[in-house]
CSV table of C-alpha atoms and ligand atoms in Angstrom, one decimal:
chain,number,residue,atom,x,y,z
S,1236,MET,CA,13.4,17.2,-7.9
S,1237,GLU,CA,11.7,18.7,-4.8
S,1238,LEU,CA,8.2,19.2,-6.3
S,1239,HIS,CA,5.3,19.5,-3.9
S,1240,LEU,CA,1.8,19.3,-5.3
S,1241,TYR,CA,-1.5,19.9,-3.6
S,1242,ASN,CA,-3.4,16.6,-3.7
S,1243,THR,CA,-7.1,17.2,-3.7
S,1244,LEU,CA,-7.6,13.7,-2.3
S,1245,THR,CA,-5.6,14.2,0.9
S,1246,ARG,CA,-6.2,18.0,1.0
S,1247,LYS,CA,-2.5,18.8,1.6
S,1248,LYS,CA,0.7,19.5,-0.3
S,1249,GLU,CA,2.7,16.3,-0.8
S,1250,ARG,CA,6.1,15.7,-2.2
S,1251,PHE,CA,5.7,14.3,-5.6
S,1252,GLU,CA,7.5,11.0,-6.3
S,1253,PRO,CA,6.6,9.1,-9.5
S,1254,LEU,CA,5.6,5.5,-9.0
S,1255,HIS,CA,7.7,4.1,-11.9
S,1256,PRO,CA,10.5,6.6,-12.6
S,1257,PRO,CA,11.7,7.8,-15.1
S,1258,LEU,CA,8.1,7.4,-16.4
S,1259,VAL,CA,5.4,9.8,-15.1
S,1260,GLY,CA,1.7,9.1,-16.0
S,1261,LEU,CA,-0.4,12.2,-16.4
S,1262,TYR,CA,-4.1,12.2,-17.3
S,1263,VAL,CA,-6.0,15.4,-17.9
S,1264,CYS,CA,-9.7,15.6,-18.8
S,1265,GLY,CA,-10.0,17.1,-22.2
S,1266,PRO,CA,-12.7,19.0,-24.0
S,1267,THR,CA,-16.2,17.9,-25.0
S,1268,VAL,CA,-16.0,19.0,-28.7
S,1269,TYR,CA,-19.3,20.5,-29.4
S,1270,GLY,CA,-18.4,24.2,-29.5
S,1271,ASP,CA,-15.5,26.7,-29.9
S,1272,ALA,CA,-12.8,26.5,-27.3
S,1273,HIS,CA,-13.2,29.3,-24.7
S,1274,LEU,CA,-11.4,31.0,-21.9
S,1275,GLY,CA,-12.4,28.1,-19.6
S,1276,HIS,CA,-10.5,25.7,-21.8
S,1277,ALA,CA,-7.3,27.7,-21.7
S,1278,ARG,CA,-6.7,27.4,-17.9
S,1279,PRO,CA,-6.4,23.6,-17.5
S,1280,ALA,CA,-4.5,23.4,-20.8
S,1281,ILE,CA,-1.9,25.9,-19.6
S,1282,THR,CA,-1.8,24.7,-16.0
S,1283,PHE,CA,-1.0,21.1,-17.0
S,1284,ASP,CA,1.2,22.2,-19.8
S,1285,VAL,CA,3.4,23.9,-17.2
S,1286,LEU,CA,3.4,20.7,-15.1
S,1287,PHE,CA,4.2,18.7,-18.3
S,1288,ARG,CA,7.1,21.0,-19.1
S,1289,TYR,CA,8.4,21.0,-15.5
S,1290,LEU,CA,8.5,17.2,-15.3
S,1291,ARG,CA,10.1,16.9,-18.8
S,1292,GLY,CA,12.6,19.5,-17.7
S,1293,ALA,CA,13.4,17.5,-14.6
S,1294,GLY,CA,14.4,14.6,-16.8
S,1295,TYR,CA,11.2,12.4,-16.6
S,1296,ARG,CA,9.6,10.7,-19.5
S,1297,VAL,CA,6.0,11.9,-19.2
S,1298,ARG,CA,3.1,10.1,-20.8
S,1299,TYR,CA,0.6,12.8,-21.0
S,1300,VAL,CA,-2.9,11.6,-21.9
S,1301,ARG,CA,-5.7,14.1,-22.6
S,1302,ASN,CA,-9.0,12.7,-23.9
S,1303,ILE,CA,-11.4,14.1,-26.4
S,1304,THR,CA,-15.1,13.6,-25.4
S,1305,ASP,CA,-17.0,13.0,-28.6
S,1306,VAL,CA,-19.9,10.9,-27.2
S,1307,GLY,CA,-21.9,10.4,-24.1
S,1308,HIS,CA,-21.8,13.9,-22.5
S,1309,LEU,CA,-25.4,14.8,-22.1
S,1310,VAL,CA,-26.8,18.3,-22.0
S,1311,ASP,CA,-27.6,18.5,-18.3
S,1312,ASP,CA,-24.2,16.9,-17.3
S,1313,ALA,CA,-26.0,14.0,-15.7
S,1314,ASP,CA,-28.1,11.3,-17.2
S,1315,GLU,CA,-30.8,13.3,-18.9
S,1316,GLY,CA,-31.2,15.4,-22.1
S,1317,GLU,CA,-29.6,15.1,-25.5
S,1318,ASP,CA,-26.0,14.3,-26.2
S,1319,LYS,CA,-24.2,17.7,-26.5
S,1320,ILE,CA,-22.5,16.8,-29.8
S,1321,ALA,CA,-25.7,15.3,-31.3
S,1322,ARG,CA,-27.6,18.4,-30.4
S,1323,ALA,CA,-25.0,20.7,-32.1
S,1324,ALA,CA,-25.0,18.4,-35.1
S,1325,LYS,CA,-28.8,18.5,-35.4
S,1326,LEU,CA,-28.8,22.3,-35.3
S,1327,LYS,CA,-26.3,22.5,-38.2
S,1328,ALA,CA,-27.6,19.5,-40.1
S,1329,LEU,CA,-24.3,17.7,-39.8
S,1330,GLU,CA,-23.1,14.3,-38.7
S,1331,PRO,CA,-22.1,14.3,-35.0
S,1332,MET,CA,-18.6,13.2,-36.1
S,1333,GLU,CA,-18.4,16.2,-38.4
S,1334,ILE,CA,-19.1,18.4,-35.3
S,1335,ALA,CA,-16.5,16.6,-33.2
S,1336,GLN,CA,-13.9,16.9,-36.0
S,1337,HIS,CA,-14.6,20.5,-36.6
S,1338,TYR,CA,-14.2,21.6,-33.0
S,1339,THR,CA,-11.3,19.3,-32.3
S,1340,ILE,CA,-9.4,21.0,-35.1
S,1341,GLY,CA,-10.3,24.4,-33.7
S,1342,TYR,CA,-9.3,23.3,-30.2
S,1343,HIS,CA,-5.9,22.1,-31.5
S,1344,ARG,CA,-5.4,25.4,-33.4
S,1345,ASN,CA,-6.2,27.4,-30.2
S,1346,MET,CA,-3.9,25.2,-28.0
S,1347,GLU,CA,-1.1,25.7,-30.5
S,1348,GLN,CA,-1.6,29.5,-30.4
S,1349,LEU,CA,-1.3,29.3,-26.6
S,1350,ASN,CA,1.9,27.4,-27.1
S,1351,THR,CA,0.7,24.4,-25.1
S,1352,LEU,CA,2.6,21.2,-26.0
S,1353,PRO,CA,0.5,18.4,-27.5
S,1354,PRO,CA,-0.3,15.5,-25.2
S,1355,SER,CA,1.5,12.2,-25.9
S,1356,ILE,CA,-1.9,10.4,-26.5
S,1357,GLU,CA,-5.2,12.0,-27.3
S,1358,PRO,CA,-7.8,9.2,-27.2
S,1359,LEU,CA,-11.4,9.5,-28.3
S,1360,ALA,CA,-14.3,8.2,-26.2
S,1361,SER,CA,-15.9,6.9,-29.4
S,1362,GLY,CA,-12.8,4.9,-30.1
S,1363,HIS,CA,-13.0,3.0,-26.8
S,1364,ILE,CA,-16.5,1.7,-26.7
S,1365,LEU,CA,-15.4,-1.9,-26.3
S,1366,GLU,CA,-13.2,-1.1,-23.3
S,1367,GLN,CA,-16.0,0.8,-21.8
S,1368,GLN,CA,-18.4,-2.1,-22.2
S,1369,GLU,CA,-15.8,-4.4,-20.6
S,1370,MET,CA,-15.6,-2.1,-17.6
S,1371,VAL,CA,-19.4,-2.0,-17.3
S,1372,GLN,CA,-19.3,-5.8,-17.2
S,1373,LYS,CA,-16.7,-5.9,-14.5
S,1374,ILE,CA,-18.7,-3.5,-12.3
S,1375,LEU,CA,-21.8,-5.6,-12.9
S,1376,ALA,CA,-20.0,-8.8,-12.1
S,1377,ASN,CA,-18.7,-7.2,-8.8
S,1378,GLY,CA,-22.3,-6.3,-7.9
S,1379,PHE,CA,-21.9,-2.5,-8.0
S,1380,ALA,CA,-24.2,-1.9,-11.0
S,1381,TYR,CA,-27.6,-3.1,-12.3
S,1382,GLU,CA,-29.3,-3.3,-15.6
S,1383,SER,CA,-32.6,-1.6,-16.0
S,1384,GLN,CA,-34.6,-1.4,-19.3
S,1385,GLY,CA,-31.5,-1.5,-21.6
S,1386,SER,CA,-29.4,0.9,-19.5
S,1387,VAL,CA,-26.9,0.1,-16.8
S,1388,TYR,CA,-26.6,2.2,-13.6
S,1389,PHE,CA,-24.0,2.4,-10.9
S,1390,ASP,CA,-25.3,1.5,-7.5
S,1391,VAL,CA,-24.0,4.4,-5.4
S,1392,LYS,CA,-25.5,3.3,-2.0
S,1393,ARG,CA,-24.1,-0.2,-2.3
S,1394,TYR,CA,-20.7,1.1,-3.3
S,1395,HIS,CA,-20.8,3.6,-0.4
S,1396,ARG,CA,-21.4,0.8,2.1
S,1397,HIS,CA,-18.2,-1.0,1.0
S,1398,HIS,CA,-15.8,1.8,0.0
S,1399,GLY,CA,-17.3,5.2,0.9
S,1400,TYR,CA,-18.6,7.5,-1.8
S,1401,GLY,CA,-17.5,11.2,-1.8
S,1402,THR,CA,-13.9,10.8,-0.6
S,1403,LEU,CA,-12.5,13.2,-3.2
S,1404,SER,CA,-15.1,16.0,-3.1
S,1405,GLY,CA,-15.7,15.6,0.6
S,1406,ARG,CA,-19.4,15.4,0.0
S,1407,ASN,CA,-21.6,13.6,2.4
S,1408,ILE,CA,-24.0,11.0,1.0
S,1409,ASP,CA,-26.9,12.0,3.3
S,1410,GLU,CA,-26.6,15.7,2.2
S,1411,LEU,CA,-26.3,14.6,-1.4
S,1412,GLU,CA,-29.4,12.6,-1.0
S,1413,SER,CA,-31.4,15.5,0.5
S,1414,ASN,CA,-30.3,17.8,-2.4
S,1415,THR,CA,-31.3,15.3,-5.1
S,1416,ARG,CA,-34.8,15.3,-6.5
S,1417,THR,CA,-36.7,12.2,-5.6
S,1418,LEU,CA,-37.6,9.6,-8.2
S,1419,ASP,CA,-41.1,9.9,-9.6
S,1420,GLY,CA,-41.6,6.1,-10.0
S,1421,GLN,CA,-41.3,6.3,-13.7
S,1422,GLU,CA,-37.5,6.2,-13.7
S,1423,GLU,CA,-35.2,3.3,-14.4
S,1424,LYS,CA,-32.8,4.2,-11.5
S,1425,ARG,CA,-33.3,2.6,-8.1
S,1426,ASP,CA,-31.9,5.6,-6.4
S,1427,PRO,CA,-31.6,9.2,-7.6
S,1428,LEU,CA,-27.8,9.2,-6.7
S,1429,ASP,CA,-27.2,6.4,-9.2
S,1430,PHE,CA,-25.5,7.4,-12.4
S,1431,ALA,CA,-25.5,5.8,-15.9
S,1432,LEU,CA,-22.6,3.6,-17.0
S,1433,TRP,CA,-24.5,2.7,-20.2
S,1434,LYS,CA,-27.5,4.4,-21.6
S,1435,LYS,CA,-30.1,2.8,-23.9
S,1436,ALA,CA,-30.3,4.8,-27.1
S,1437,ALA,CA,-33.8,6.2,-27.8
S,1438,PRO,CA,-35.2,6.0,-31.3
S,1439,GLY,CA,-33.5,8.7,-33.4
S,1440,HIS,CA,-30.4,8.8,-31.2
S,1441,VAL,CA,-27.6,8.8,-33.8
S,1442,MET,CA,-24.5,7.7,-31.8
S,1443,ARG,CA,-25.3,4.2,-30.8
S,1444,TRP,CA,-23.4,0.9,-30.5
S,1445,SER,CA,-24.6,-2.6,-29.9
S,1446,SER,CA,-23.9,-4.0,-26.4
S,1447,PRO,CA,-24.9,-6.9,-24.2
S,1448,TRP,CA,-27.7,-4.6,-23.0
S,1449,GLY,CA,-29.0,-3.6,-26.4
S,1450,GLU,CA,-28.2,-0.6,-28.5
S,1451,GLY,CA,-26.8,2.4,-26.6
S,1452,PHE,CA,-23.9,4.6,-25.7
S,1453,PRO,CA,-21.5,4.9,-22.7
S,1454,GLY,CA,-22.1,7.3,-19.7
S,1455,TRP,CA,-19.8,10.3,-19.7
S,1456,HIS,CA,-17.8,9.4,-16.6
S,1457,LEU,CA,-16.8,6.0,-17.9
S,1458,GLU,CA,-14.4,7.1,-20.7
S,1459,CYS,CA,-11.7,8.6,-18.4
S,1460,SER,CA,-11.7,5.6,-16.1
S,1461,CYS,CA,-11.2,3.3,-19.1
S,1462,MET,CA,-8.7,5.3,-21.1
S,1463,SER,CA,-6.5,6.3,-18.2
S,1464,ARG,CA,-6.2,2.7,-17.2
S,1465,LYS,CA,-5.6,1.5,-20.8
S,1466,TYR,CA,-2.7,4.0,-21.4
S,1467,LEU,CA,-1.3,4.6,-18.0
S,1468,GLY,CA,-1.9,1.3,-16.2
S,1469,GLU,CA,-3.7,0.1,-13.1
S,1470,THR,CA,-2.2,2.8,-10.9
S,1471,PHE,CA,-0.8,6.0,-12.2
S,1472,ASP,CA,0.7,9.3,-10.9
S,1473,ILE,CA,-1.4,12.3,-11.6
S,1474,HIS,CA,-5.0,13.0,-12.7
S,1475,GLY,CA,-5.9,16.6,-13.5
S,1476,GLY,CA,-8.8,18.7,-14.5
S,1477,GLY,CA,-10.9,21.8,-13.8
S,1478,ILE,CA,-12.4,22.0,-10.3
S,1479,ASP,CA,-15.9,22.0,-12.0
S,1480,LEU,CA,-15.1,18.3,-12.8
S,1481,LEU,CA,-14.4,17.4,-9.2
S,1482,PHE,CA,-18.0,16.4,-8.7
S,1483,PRO,CA,-19.6,14.4,-10.0
S,1484,HIS,CA,-17.2,13.5,-12.8
S,1485,HIS,CA,-14.0,12.7,-10.9
S,1486,GLU,CA,-15.9,11.3,-7.9
S,1487,CYS,CA,-17.7,8.9,-10.3
S,1488,GLU,CA,-14.3,8.0,-11.9
S,1489,ILE,CA,-12.9,6.9,-8.6
S,1490,ALA,CA,-16.0,4.9,-7.7
S,1491,GLN,CA,-16.0,3.2,-11.1
S,1492,GLY,CA,-12.3,2.3,-10.8
S,1493,ILE,CA,-12.6,0.8,-7.4
S,1494,ALA,CA,-15.9,-1.0,-8.2
S,1495,ALA,CA,-14.2,-2.6,-11.2
S,1496,HIS,CA,-10.7,-3.3,-10.0
S,1497,GLY,CA,-10.9,-3.2,-6.2
S,1498,HIS,CA,-8.4,-0.3,-5.7
S,1499,ALA,CA,-7.9,3.3,-6.5
S,1500,SER,CA,-5.8,4.1,-9.5
S,1501,VAL,CA,-4.9,7.8,-9.1
S,1502,ARG,CA,-2.1,8.9,-6.7
S,1503,TYR,CA,-2.4,12.6,-7.0
S,1504,TRP,CA,-5.5,14.5,-8.0
S,1505,MET,CA,-5.0,18.1,-9.1
S,1506,HIS,CA,-7.7,20.7,-9.9
S,1507,ASN,CA,-7.3,24.1,-11.4
S,1508,ASN,CA,-9.8,26.8,-10.3
S,1509,MET,CA,-12.2,28.6,-12.6
S,1510,ILE,CA,-12.0,31.8,-14.6
S,1511,THR,CA,-14.8,34.3,-13.8
S,1512,ILE,CA,-15.6,37.3,-16.1
S,1513,ASN,CA,-16.1,40.6,-14.3
S,1514,GLY,CA,-16.8,38.6,-11.1
S,1515,GLN,CA,-19.4,36.3,-12.8
S,1516,LYS,CA,-19.3,32.7,-13.8
S,1517,MET,CA,-19.0,32.4,-17.6
S,1518,GLY,CA,-22.2,31.2,-19.3
S,1519,LYS,CA,-23.8,31.3,-22.7
S,1520,SER,CA,-27.0,32.7,-21.2
S,1521,LYS,CA,-25.2,35.6,-19.5
S,1522,GLY,CA,-23.7,37.0,-22.7
S,1523,ASN,CA,-20.2,36.8,-21.1
S,1524,PHE,CA,-19.2,33.7,-22.9
S,1525,ILE,CA,-15.9,34.5,-24.7
S,1526,THR,CA,-14.2,32.1,-27.1
S,1527,LEU,CA,-10.5,32.1,-27.6
S,1528,ASP,CA,-10.9,33.2,-31.2
S,1529,GLN,CA,-12.9,36.2,-30.0
S,1530,LEU,CA,-10.3,37.0,-27.4
S,1531,PHE,CA,-7.5,36.8,-30.0
S,1532,SER,CA,-9.5,39.0,-32.5
S,1533,GLY,CA,-11.2,41.4,-30.1
S,1534,GLU,CA,-14.6,40.6,-31.6
S,1535,HIS,CA,-16.9,40.5,-28.6
S,1536,ALA,CA,-19.1,43.1,-27.0
S,1537,LEU,CA,-17.2,42.8,-23.7
S,1538,LEU,CA,-13.7,43.2,-25.2
S,1539,ASP,CA,-12.0,46.7,-25.6
S,1540,GLN,CA,-9.4,45.2,-27.9
S,1541,ALA,CA,-7.8,42.0,-29.2
S,1542,TYR,CA,-5.5,40.2,-26.7
S,1543,SER,CA,-2.7,38.0,-28.1
S,1544,PRO,CA,-2.4,34.4,-27.1
S,1545,MET,CA,0.8,35.1,-25.1
S,1546,THR,CA,-1.0,37.9,-23.2
S,1547,VAL,CA,-3.7,35.4,-22.3
S,1548,ARG,CA,-1.1,32.8,-21.3
S,1549,PHE,CA,0.8,35.3,-19.1
S,1550,PHE,CA,-2.5,36.5,-17.6
S,1551,ILE,CA,-3.3,32.9,-16.5
S,1552,LEU,CA,0.2,32.3,-15.2
S,1553,GLN,CA,-0.1,35.4,-13.0
S,1554,ALA,CA,-2.5,33.6,-10.7
S,1555,HIS,CA,-1.9,30.4,-8.9
S,1556,TYR,CA,-3.7,27.6,-10.6
S,1557,ARG,CA,-5.8,26.8,-7.5
S,1558,SER,CA,-7.0,30.5,-7.0
S,1559,PRO,CA,-10.0,31.9,-8.9
S,1560,LEU,CA,-9.0,34.2,-11.7
S,1561,ASP,CA,-11.2,37.1,-12.7
S,1562,PHE,CA,-11.1,38.2,-16.3
S,1563,SER,CA,-11.4,42.0,-17.1
S,1564,ASN,CA,-10.1,44.2,-19.8
S,1565,ASP,CA,-7.9,46.1,-17.3
S,1566,ALA,CA,-6.4,42.8,-16.0
S,1567,LEU,CA,-5.7,41.6,-19.5
S,1568,LYS,CA,-4.1,45.0,-20.6
S,1569,ALA,CA,-1.9,44.9,-17.4
S,1570,ALA,CA,-0.9,41.4,-18.3
S,1571,GLY,CA,0.1,42.5,-21.8
S,1572,LYS,CA,2.2,45.3,-20.4
S,1573,GLY,CA,3.8,42.9,-17.9
S,1574,LEU,CA,4.7,40.4,-20.6
S,1575,GLU,CA,6.2,43.2,-22.7
S,1576,ARG,CA,8.4,44.4,-19.8
S,1577,LEU,CA,9.6,40.8,-19.1
S,1578,LEU,CA,10.5,40.1,-22.8
S,1579,ALA,CA,12.1,43.5,-23.1
S,1580,ALA,CA,14.3,42.8,-20.1
S,1581,ILE,CA,15.4,39.5,-21.7
S,1582,ASP,CA,16.3,41.4,-24.9
S,1583,THR,CA,18.4,43.7,-22.8
S,1584,LEU,CA,20.0,40.8,-21.0
S,1585,ASP,CA,21.0,39.2,-24.3
S,1586,GLN,CA,22.8,42.4,-25.2
S,1587,LEU,CA,24.7,42.9,-22.0
S,1588,SER,CA,28.5,42.6,-22.0
S,1589,PRO,CA,30.3,41.0,-19.0
S,1590,ALA,CA,32.0,43.4,-16.6
S,1591,GLY,CA,34.2,42.3,-13.8
S,1592,GLU,CA,33.7,39.0,-12.0
S,1593,THR,CA,30.8,39.8,-9.6
S,1594,GLY,CA,27.1,39.0,-9.4
S,1595,THR,CA,27.3,35.2,-9.2
S,1596,ASP,CA,25.9,34.9,-5.7
S,1597,GLU,CA,23.0,37.2,-6.4
S,1598,VAL,CA,22.1,35.3,-9.6
S,1599,GLU,CA,22.3,32.0,-7.7
S,1600,THR,CA,20.0,33.3,-5.0
S,1601,LEU,CA,17.5,34.4,-7.7
S,1602,ALA,CA,17.7,31.0,-9.3
S,1603,ARG,CA,17.1,29.3,-6.0
S,1604,GLU,CA,14.1,31.5,-5.3
S,1605,CYS,CA,12.6,30.8,-8.7
S,1606,ARG,CA,13.1,27.0,-8.2
S,1607,ALA,CA,11.5,27.1,-4.7
S,1608,ALA,CA,8.5,29.0,-6.1
S,1609,ILE,CA,7.7,26.5,-8.9
S,1610,ASP,CA,8.5,23.5,-6.6
S,1611,ASP,CA,5.9,24.9,-4.2
S,1612,ASP,CA,2.8,23.5,-6.0
S,1613,LEU,CA,3.7,25.3,-9.3
S,1614,ASN,CA,3.5,28.8,-7.8
S,1615,THR,CA,3.8,30.7,-11.1
S,1616,PRO,CA,2.8,34.1,-9.6
S,1617,VAL,CA,5.6,34.0,-7.1
S,1618,LEU,CA,8.0,32.8,-9.8
S,1619,LEU,CA,7.0,35.7,-12.0
S,1620,ALA,CA,7.5,38.1,-9.1
S,1621,HIS,CA,11.1,36.8,-8.7
S,1622,LEU,CA,11.7,37.1,-12.4
S,1623,PHE,CA,10.6,40.8,-12.2
S,1624,GLU,CA,12.9,41.4,-9.3
S,1625,GLY,CA,15.7,40.0,-11.5
S,1626,THR,CA,14.9,42.5,-14.2
S,1627,ARG,CA,16.1,45.2,-11.8
S,1628,LEU,CA,19.5,43.6,-11.8
S,1629,ILE,CA,19.4,43.5,-15.6
S,1630,HIS,CA,18.5,47.1,-15.9
S,1631,SER,CA,21.1,48.2,-13.4
S,1632,ALA,CA,23.7,46.2,-15.3
S,1633,ALA,CA,22.6,47.9,-18.5
S,1634,ALA,CA,22.8,51.3,-16.9
S,1635,GLY,CA,26.3,50.5,-15.7
S,1636,THR,CA,25.4,50.9,-12.0
S,1637,ARG,CA,26.0,47.2,-11.4
S,1638,ALA,CA,28.7,44.9,-12.8
S,1639,LEU,CA,27.9,41.3,-13.9
S,1640,GLY,CA,30.8,39.0,-14.7
S,1641,ALA,CA,30.8,36.5,-17.6
S,1642,LYS,CA,29.8,33.6,-15.3
S,1643,ALA,CA,26.9,35.5,-13.6
S,1644,LEU,CA,25.7,36.7,-17.0
S,1645,GLU,CA,25.7,33.2,-18.5
S,1646,ARG,CA,23.8,31.8,-15.5
S,1647,LEU,CA,21.2,34.7,-15.6
S,1648,ARG,CA,20.6,34.2,-19.4
S,1649,GLY,CA,20.2,30.4,-18.8
S,1650,LEU,CA,17.8,31.1,-15.9
S,1651,TYR,CA,15.5,33.4,-18.0
S,1652,ARG,CA,15.6,31.2,-21.0
S,1653,GLU,CA,14.8,28.0,-19.1
S,1654,THR,CA,12.1,29.6,-16.9
S,1655,VAL,CA,10.3,32.0,-19.2
S,1656,PHE,CA,10.5,30.1,-22.5
S,1657,ASP,CA,10.9,26.4,-21.6
S,1658,LEU,CA,9.0,26.1,-18.3
S,1659,LEU,CA,6.3,28.8,-18.5
S,1660,GLY,CA,6.0,28.4,-22.3
S,1661,LEU,CA,5.9,32.1,-23.0
S,1662,GLN,CA,7.3,33.2,-26.4
S,1663,LYS,CA,7.9,36.3,-28.3
S,1664,GLU,CA,4.9,37.2,-30.4
S,1665,ARG,CA,5.4,36.4,-34.0
S,1666,THR,CA,6.2,39.8,-35.4
S,1667,ASP,CA,8.8,38.3,-37.7
S,1668,ASN,CA,9.7,39.5,-41.1
S,1669,ARG,CA,7.1,37.5,-42.9
S,1670,SER,CA,4.2,38.8,-40.8
S,1671,ARG,CA,5.4,42.3,-41.2
S,1672,LEU,CA,5.3,41.7,-45.0
S,1673,LEU,CA,1.8,40.3,-44.7
S,1674,ASP,CA,0.8,43.4,-42.8
S,1675,SER,CA,2.0,45.7,-45.6
S,1676,VAL,CA,0.3,43.5,-48.3
S,1677,ILE,CA,-3.0,43.8,-46.4
S,1678,ASP,CA,-2.5,47.5,-46.1
S,1679,VAL,CA,-2.1,47.8,-49.9
S,1680,LEU,CA,-5.4,45.8,-50.4
S,1681,MET,CA,-7.2,47.9,-47.8
S,1682,ASN,CA,-6.1,51.1,-49.5
S,1683,LEU,CA,-7.5,49.7,-52.8
S,1684,ARG,CA,-10.7,48.9,-51.0
S,1685,GLN,CA,-10.9,52.4,-49.6
S,1686,THR,CA,-10.5,53.9,-53.0
S,1687,ALA,CA,-13.2,51.6,-54.4
S,1688,ARG,CA,-15.5,52.7,-51.6
S,1689,GLN,CA,-14.9,56.3,-52.3
S,1690,ASN,CA,-15.8,55.7,-56.0
S,1691,ARG,CA,-18.9,53.8,-54.8
S,1692,ASP,CA,-17.5,50.7,-56.5
S,1693,TRP,CA,-19.1,48.4,-54.0
S,1694,ALA,CA,-18.5,45.3,-56.1
S,1695,THR,CA,-14.8,45.7,-55.9
S,1696,SER,CA,-14.8,46.7,-52.3
S,1697,ASP,CA,-16.9,43.6,-51.3
S,1698,ARG,CA,-14.7,41.4,-53.5
S,1699,ILE,CA,-11.5,42.4,-51.7
S,1700,ARG,CA,-13.1,41.6,-48.3
S,1701,ASP,CA,-14.6,38.3,-49.5
S,1702,GLU,CA,-11.4,37.1,-51.2
S,1703,LEU,CA,-9.4,37.9,-48.1
S,1704,LYS,CA,-11.9,36.0,-46.0
S,1705,LYS,CA,-11.5,33.1,-48.3
S,1706,ALA,CA,-7.8,33.3,-47.7
S,1707,GLY,CA,-8.4,33.1,-44.0
S,1708,ILE,CA,-8.1,36.9,-43.2
S,1709,VAL,CA,-11.0,38.6,-41.5
S,1710,ILE,CA,-11.2,42.4,-41.7
S,1711,LYS,CA,-12.9,44.4,-39.1
S,1712,ASP,CA,-13.6,48.1,-39.6
S,1713,THR,CA,-12.8,50.3,-36.7
S,1714,LYS,CA,-13.2,54.0,-36.0
S,1715,ASP,CA,-9.5,54.5,-36.7
S,1716,GLY,CA,-9.4,52.4,-39.9
S,1717,TYR,CA,-9.3,48.6,-39.8
S,1718,GLU,CA,-8.0,45.6,-38.0
S,1719,TRP,CA,-7.3,42.1,-39.3
S,1720,HIS,CA,-7.0,38.7,-37.9
S,1721,ALA,CA,-6.6,35.2,-39.0
S,1722,GLY,CA,-10.0,33.4,-38.9
S,1723,ASN,CA,-11.8,30.4,-40.2
S,1724,ASN,CA,-11.9,30.3,-43.9
S,1725,GLU,CA,-15.5,29.0,-44.0
F,2387,ZN,ZN1,-12.6,13.1,-17.5
């Protein structure tokens, strides 16, 4: 294996060597489960899925840990405001764990649609309260935290004097200080840069656990430090996540780990860049917030049409994971066409018959170029460009202007299968026989509904729509007729 990865910590590409081969430890920050999975969730999931597939393909046993944040992530991402999950629960009059469960199931469904492989371990923050308390105690004992009115805060300045804070994000502590609001004297923190390891639960706060410091809950950054150590050991290979987590989340993770154990635990830090929408950051307040269900169904004001999960996957793979990626209908439509061309070429390749004994060198060169691209910090856009170059060879062979011998053909088929399906995780959309049958059954029902409407039999027409919805099929009327998609059968 000649894999080189860009390490955010050293700011350069480094050759990747696992610490304890054949085992590779991979930790990726997972979702906070208080809302539907959206476009922003798809990118880290797909990026690290490709890395997971690559390492497995190279013969390693990968322990891939991706957490579920179900407690402690507060609304303002720092130490103030309500817990995100508790707030969603209050709005819907549900238990916080009902919210977490509901959105975890939805997240898993979307991840499966995107054909990402499930992680080896998916630990919950709420299932590791004891471990988090133990870590707080270690940090306290080492003098890098202090208790204040039932909460425990990390002492950033003291840590900085000993170990240097900001090594991952490159942020300078003096600048951070001038950009942070000053304390108003009422706060529990000694310094505005300090962050919560444990927060005292206010009256009415639902998710609370007893602790040596009174009833409370863990700070958001703590869970990843604890759970990565628990499942991957004191030092492990790769920690990944979106670049939005670089600061403060990952910076705090590093500080917590060193403050508790005296050494850094992560060898390679990897960060995927963000997805923007028509050039803008995605945000609920901007009306450009698109969930994956909406993307797959086309039900959003910004969407011209539905986009299949594989189109979305292909779209994400067309950009390097460290580059920003701008979503637009045009870009998605182009991705859909590109994917179709690639899959059609593979179909053609499957049908080719060998001719002569030539082509082996050319196929070997192509295979080497593909390998070099993915080895170069998972450069999927360059890899795809080589695969498209290869389709010219396939089409020439199909047209009879080039001859490919049996050996070359076998190698070429293996290359496309291993790269497109196994490594990039693309798959043919499920237009199998059963789904074609389902299409025609829905057509029959929709024709019945149309007749009912013409007869002004609204009861029957509504009933057909409602019963389909109960069965998990959502109908959307369009100007040319109707569309359907699988939805929540709530
Ligand atoms: Zn994390």
